[in-house]
């Protein structure tokens, strides 16, 4: 019987010889280092501009740095500045950002400078988007262009994969995130050989990108929340409820996305769409406060430093406002990604759950809140689990996250994503 079963089993794919993999190591390492330096360079330039715009400038004008007036002025000004770039700069800063996810298309080199400029202005100005989507697009376009020129015999499809893995590794400061994203992408494609053979070059790029970022910028995602001890039955219930509620809230934004996007597209011109988006974002900032501005990574650290410093109502307000700001910024044409602001939304929701029910451990609330929100917004299962886990650095949460991901995934799978096709219809 065992012999019959063995004969019926499909043959195991053979591993590739080392000589077939070695030629890709050096190009992958170069792509990893360059992709990380581009990410760090754009982020550093945006941070310096942000410090000027939100520090010495309002001080010199005698306006409060995070007063309602200054937040409104800066967000409208950001819409005007990015609108000018989209309107006048060659390439118009790339295609509609609502149509782009982590798997960016290969853009012509002439488009990339405008996309970098629009991204830096957005990051400094305060809209609720992260750098991930445009930076991946820039690195993919640059890698495809330079790779095709200097190594024309290499497969053309190699460069986008290396650049994507390198940038994700640089963004998260670890190649694990890149390996998870690439392996999830490979699962839906025909693949020759073993999975690890196909992952070797992207993992090399991700590792070099992550290490370069670590050496240059010293990133960290750990929020410093109190570690969670041995899980109990109530923790399982809390994880299931918080992750499911977070996923449902995220899906509300996902379902509203095409309608909000269509409303802004009716304005037809970037100098109308983006400033109008800035007006709406300014009004939202007045409701949510300065912590609901920007990509949200530094701001979640401020939330986590004092989980008892805000009431449940305040956490709930920040949750809803930040999600609405993400929805508007992603719809009106700002160039940016949706992962980092979604992390803020999930963090605020998790801390809201802790404030409402103190028995919900803050680490558990944050991790499961981020998990559910990222599953709804990104539909990237591995990245959602990984991000939720590294935020709290508590081994006791891992098993609960896996359990909580099951109902959350059932709520989001097969439904629209927060990404649109060129005709405006949602991607499923």
XYZ file of C-alpha atoms in Angstrom:
428
model
C 0.000 0.000 0.000
C 2.816 2.398 0.920
C 4.519 1.524 -2.353
C 1.328 2.323 -4.337
C 0.987 5.660 -2.528
C 4.586 6.545 -3.285
C 4.045 5.725 -6.958
C 0.941 7.944 -7.109
C 2.612 10.927 -5.408
C 3.820 13.678 -7.771
C 7.570 13.783 -8.259
C 9.437 16.267 -6.097
C 10.999 19.137 -8.025
C 14.758 18.839 -8.231
C 16.939 21.527 -6.719
C 18.926 23.825 -8.978
C 22.718 23.408 -9.051
C 24.759 26.088 -7.322
C 26.323 27.203 -10.604
C 22.849 28.178 -11.860
C 22.164 30.371 -8.807
C 25.547 31.998 -8.191
C 25.374 34.477 -11.131
C 22.333 36.155 -9.559
C 23.899 36.789 -6.136
C 25.976 39.859 -7.001
C 23.222 41.628 -9.010
C 20.773 40.925 -6.179
C 23.172 42.376 -3.613
C 23.723 45.519 -5.699
C 19.978 46.003 -6.187
C 19.458 45.559 -2.439
C 21.999 48.199 -1.460
C 20.885 50.727 -4.080
C 17.186 50.234 -3.306
C 17.836 50.814 0.388
C 19.894 53.950 -0.247
C 17.122 55.382 -2.423
C 14.540 54.647 0.284
C 16.711 56.145 3.033
C 17.601 59.146 0.865
C 13.995 60.007 0.023
C 12.873 59.429 3.618
C 15.688 61.560 5.044
C 15.016 64.415 2.625
C 11.304 64.278 3.460
C 12.028 64.264 7.210
C 14.275 67.333 6.925
C 11.625 69.163 4.917
C 8.965 68.069 7.409
C 11.050 69.421 10.297
C 11.312 72.783 8.531
C 7.656 73.002 7.542
C 6.319 71.921 10.917
C 8.951 73.592 13.160
C 10.966 76.746 12.355
C 8.532 77.996 9.697
C 5.368 78.182 11.830
C 7.482 79.449 14.745
C 8.797 82.289 12.583
C 5.266 83.114 11.465
C 3.960 83.075 15.030
C 1.571 80.212 14.306
C 1.228 77.118 16.469
C 3.068 74.160 14.930
C 0.044 71.881 15.089
C -2.687 74.483 15.336
C -5.824 73.859 13.306
C -4.913 76.777 11.040
C -1.402 75.509 10.293
C -2.503 71.914 9.714
C -5.147 73.126 7.287
C -2.703 75.427 5.481
C -0.024 72.743 5.192
C -2.336 70.030 3.887
C -3.845 72.325 1.254
C -0.348 73.540 0.320
C 0.755 69.906 0.006
C -2.132 69.271 -2.380
C -1.122 72.285 -4.468
C 2.573 71.302 -4.518
C 1.942 67.677 -5.457
C -0.706 68.785 -7.939
C 1.857 70.981 -9.688
C 4.265 68.062 -9.928
C 1.592 65.744 -11.325
C 0.486 68.433 -13.781
C 3.792 69.858 -15.011
C 6.662 67.424 -14.393
C 7.398 64.974 -17.255
C 5.704 61.645 -16.660
C 3.088 63.216 -14.338
C 4.512 61.265 -11.355
C 3.322 57.945 -12.746
C -0.123 56.432 -13.168
C -3.069 56.844 -10.827
C -1.745 55.667 -7.424
C -5.086 54.036 -6.636
C -4.261 51.430 -9.304
C -0.844 50.472 -7.857
C -0.089 48.016 -5.067
C 3.152 46.497 -3.827
C 3.671 44.801 -7.215
C 4.446 47.984 -9.123
C 4.595 48.143 -12.926
C 7.871 48.972 -14.664
C 7.767 52.702 -15.365
C 9.977 54.564 -17.875
C 13.014 56.307 -16.328
C 11.612 59.743 -17.239
C 8.695 59.198 -14.846
C 10.814 58.405 -11.779
C 12.134 61.898 -10.801
C 8.618 63.305 -10.680
C 7.417 60.343 -8.637
C 10.266 60.819 -6.145
C 9.500 64.530 -5.819
C 5.767 63.971 -5.376
C 6.453 61.311 -2.728
C 8.864 63.482 -0.734
C 6.447 66.435 -0.782
C 3.611 64.186 0.360
C 5.624 62.652 3.197
C 6.699 66.075 4.462
C 3.318 67.745 4.079
C 1.247 65.484 6.320
C -1.183 63.385 4.198
C -1.859 59.944 5.663
C 0.153 57.746 3.304
C 3.428 55.860 3.578
C 6.411 55.654 1.209
C 6.139 51.983 0.266
C 4.232 51.933 -3.048
C 6.030 54.812 -4.822
C 9.478 53.813 -3.532
C 8.931 50.255 -4.761
C 7.821 51.663 -8.126
C 10.909 53.886 -8.346
C 13.270 51.029 -7.494
C 11.526 48.638 -9.890
C 11.788 51.121 -12.759
C 15.417 51.951 -11.989
C 16.447 48.307 -11.604
C 14.731 47.295 -14.851
C 16.372 50.158 -16.744
C 19.898 49.716 -15.380
C 19.709 45.916 -15.356
C 18.651 45.848 -18.988
C 21.558 48.105 -19.927
C 24.378 46.456 -17.977
C 23.208 42.814 -17.930
C 21.078 42.452 -21.063
C 21.307 38.646 -20.992
C 19.613 38.392 -17.587
C 15.869 37.641 -17.658
C 13.891 40.856 -17.799
C 11.440 39.613 -15.170
C 14.296 39.247 -12.657
C 14.794 42.950 -11.965
C 11.296 43.873 -10.736
C 11.308 40.914 -8.337
C 14.732 41.842 -6.958
C 13.791 45.505 -6.597
C 10.502 44.709 -4.870
C 12.174 42.320 -2.427
C 15.001 44.770 -1.776
C 12.663 47.664 -1.074
C 10.403 45.648 1.219
C 13.463 44.447 3.120
C 14.658 48.052 3.401
C 11.238 49.311 4.515
C 10.850 46.768 7.308
C 14.532 46.430 8.202
C 14.428 42.647 7.769
C 14.491 40.288 4.771
C 11.803 38.120 6.359
C 9.070 40.471 5.155
C 10.459 40.367 1.618
C 10.667 36.567 1.641
C 7.067 36.313 2.816
C 5.750 38.696 0.148
C 7.695 37.023 -2.669
C 6.734 33.502 -1.564
C 3.079 34.545 -1.445
C 3.385 35.963 -4.969
C 5.143 32.841 -6.250
C 2.372 30.634 -4.871
C 0.014 31.930 -7.550
C 2.413 31.486 -10.474
C 3.913 28.515 -12.297
C 7.296 27.898 -10.765
C 10.271 25.831 -11.892
C 12.288 24.024 -9.252
C 12.139 24.325 -5.492
C 10.690 27.349 -3.718
C 14.000 28.111 -2.005
C 15.829 28.149 -5.352
C 13.371 30.776 -6.582
C 13.684 32.747 -3.347
C 17.481 32.814 -3.173
C 18.082 35.894 -5.327
C 15.114 37.925 -3.942
C 16.098 36.960 -0.410
C 19.643 38.144 -1.104
C 18.296 41.467 -2.361
C 15.981 41.769 0.645
C 18.766 40.910 3.093
C 21.156 43.453 1.566
C 18.419 46.089 1.507
C 17.504 45.394 5.126
C 21.105 45.382 6.314
C 21.893 48.632 4.521
C 18.888 50.327 6.107
C 19.822 48.929 9.519
C 23.386 50.208 9.265
C 22.393 53.634 7.925
C 19.066 54.450 9.570
C 18.663 52.036 12.551
C 14.904 51.438 12.117
C 12.739 49.735 14.729
C 9.104 48.653 14.819
C 8.953 47.527 18.448
C 6.528 49.825 20.261
C 7.851 48.935 23.694
C 4.476 47.771 24.973
C 4.462 45.564 28.079
C 5.084 41.928 27.104
C 2.225 39.500 27.305
C 2.526 36.424 29.475
C 0.942 33.013 29.078
C -2.285 33.290 27.027
C -5.623 32.494 28.647
C -9.053 31.683 27.272
C -10.171 35.299 27.554
C -7.179 36.306 25.426
C -8.343 33.994 22.647
C -11.781 35.589 22.712
C -10.308 39.090 22.738
C -8.028 38.284 19.800
C -10.917 36.924 17.734
C -13.158 39.914 18.461
C -10.580 42.685 17.973
C -9.175 41.229 14.726
C -12.661 40.688 13.306
C -13.884 44.173 14.249
C -10.712 45.685 12.776
C -11.138 43.733 9.527
C -14.785 44.825 9.251
C -13.835 48.459 9.836
C -11.119 48.202 7.205
C -13.563 46.685 4.733
C -15.861 49.685 5.219
C -13.052 51.882 3.875
C -12.335 49.399 1.087
C -15.951 49.438 -0.080
C -16.027 53.252 0.045
C -12.754 53.545 -1.889
C -14.093 53.416 -5.481
C -16.862 55.896 -4.668
C -14.524 58.428 -3.046
C -12.038 57.928 -5.884
C -14.777 58.571 -8.465
C -15.844 61.743 -6.647
C -12.334 63.192 -6.856
C -11.876 62.035 -10.469
C -14.892 64.117 -11.472
C -12.737 67.188 -10.836
C -10.600 65.911 -13.770
C -7.471 68.031 -13.128
C -4.707 67.357 -10.567
C -4.713 71.036 -9.560
C -8.323 70.560 -8.496
C -8.250 66.979 -7.170
C -5.190 67.261 -4.925
C -5.957 70.655 -3.337
C -9.538 69.477 -2.768
C -8.113 66.420 -1.060
C -5.934 68.724 1.027
C -9.019 70.661 2.143
C -10.762 67.473 3.288
C -7.591 66.249 5.002
C -7.260 69.586 6.789
C -10.789 69.254 8.142
C -10.052 65.705 9.294
C -6.840 66.853 11.000
C -8.852 69.421 12.929
C -11.003 66.557 14.238
C -8.283 64.004 14.915
C -5.344 66.176 15.949
C -1.735 66.135 14.802
C -1.213 62.438 15.620
C -3.456 61.539 12.683
C -1.077 63.254 10.240
C 1.808 61.768 8.236
C 2.499 58.110 7.549
C 1.907 57.199 11.204
C 5.028 55.248 12.188
C 6.397 57.815 14.656
C 2.899 58.607 15.830
C 2.098 55.024 16.885
C 5.206 55.145 19.060
C 3.737 58.190 20.787
C 0.449 56.366 21.324
C 2.191 53.290 22.723
C 4.341 55.258 25.182
C 1.270 56.039 27.271
C -1.660 53.720 26.465
C -3.551 55.114 29.455
C -3.032 58.710 28.367
C -6.121 58.841 26.159
C -9.705 57.801 26.700
C -11.469 55.142 24.664
C -13.422 57.890 22.908
C -10.214 59.661 21.908
C -8.706 56.435 20.568
C -11.922 55.755 18.646
C -11.855 59.255 17.153
C -8.253 58.851 16.010
C -9.093 55.437 14.542
C -11.965 56.725 12.426
C -10.232 59.976 11.419
C -7.007 58.259 10.386
C -8.898 55.671 8.343
C -10.899 58.435 6.649
C -7.676 60.383 5.992
C -6.096 57.283 4.449
C -9.149 56.827 2.252
C -9.117 60.447 1.051
C -5.342 60.673 0.510
C -5.330 57.419 -1.473
C -8.291 58.567 -3.598
C -7.407 62.144 -4.542
C -4.026 61.452 -6.152
C -1.335 61.740 -3.487
C 1.532 59.359 -4.259
C 1.919 56.989 -1.324
C 1.273 53.574 0.161
C -1.413 52.344 2.503
C 0.421 49.985 4.875
C 1.868 52.424 7.423
C -1.297 54.485 8.007
C -3.252 51.218 8.264
C -0.856 50.194 11.048
C -1.734 53.405 12.907
C -5.460 52.702 12.503
C -5.060 49.161 13.845
C -2.918 50.374 16.750
C -5.426 53.037 17.774
C -8.270 50.508 17.534
C -6.376 47.977 19.652
C -5.641 50.576 22.327
C -9.291 51.620 22.198
C -10.245 48.006 22.956
C -7.836 48.028 25.916
C -9.291 51.311 27.188
C -12.835 49.943 26.932
C -12.004 46.546 28.431
C -8.836 46.718 30.565
C -8.676 42.900 30.552
C -7.612 43.142 26.888
C -3.831 43.271 27.083
C -2.503 46.332 25.172
C -0.003 44.209 23.236
C -2.756 41.805 22.220
C -5.125 44.625 21.288
C -2.522 46.371 19.131
C -1.298 43.201 17.404
C -4.757 41.898 16.521
C -6.032 45.357 15.577
C -3.149 45.802 13.145
C -3.600 42.264 11.827
C -7.269 42.732 10.953
C -6.757 46.174 9.430
C -3.827 45.097 7.243
C -5.675 42.010 6.044
C -8.547 44.215 4.905
C -6.439 46.978 3.351
C -3.599 44.993 1.763
C -4.911 41.409 1.427
C -1.306 40.332 2.191
C -1.641 37.561 4.778
C 2.024 37.011 5.600
C 2.892 40.698 5.766
C -0.102 41.325 8.035
C 0.951 38.586 10.445
C 4.592 39.637 10.355
C 3.913 43.343 10.949
C 1.493 42.641 13.790
C 4.023 40.342 15.453
C 7.058 42.646 15.259
C 5.171 45.620 16.682
C 4.777 44.001 20.075
C 7.754 41.591 20.213
C 5.843 39.265 22.551
C 6.107 35.516 21.815
C 2.832 34.852 23.600
C 0.950 36.776 20.912
C 2.086 34.658 17.954
C -0.301 31.756 18.417
C -3.173 34.143 19.132
C -2.424 36.048 15.931
C -2.620 32.862 13.896
C -5.963 32.007 15.480
C -7.313 35.546 15.037
C -6.283 35.612 11.383
C -8.751 32.828 10.529
C -12.072 34.670 11.034
C -10.513 37.939 9.846
C -9.423 36.310 6.585
C -12.873 34.792 6.076
C -14.333 38.290 6.368
C -12.065 39.784 3.688
C -11.290 37.005 1.209
C -13.069 37.139 -2.144
C -14.092 40.746 -1.570
C -12.740 43.939 -3.183
C -9.272 45.189 -2.293
C -8.153 48.758 -1.677
C -6.819 48.925 -5.212
C -8.563 49.790 -8.461
C -8.173 48.839 -12.089
C -7.618 51.512 -14.706
C -11.352 51.620 -15.431
C -12.065 52.369 -11.754
C -13.447 48.936 -10.851
C -12.093 47.330 -7.656
C -9.506 44.567 -7.724
C -10.615 41.340 -6.053
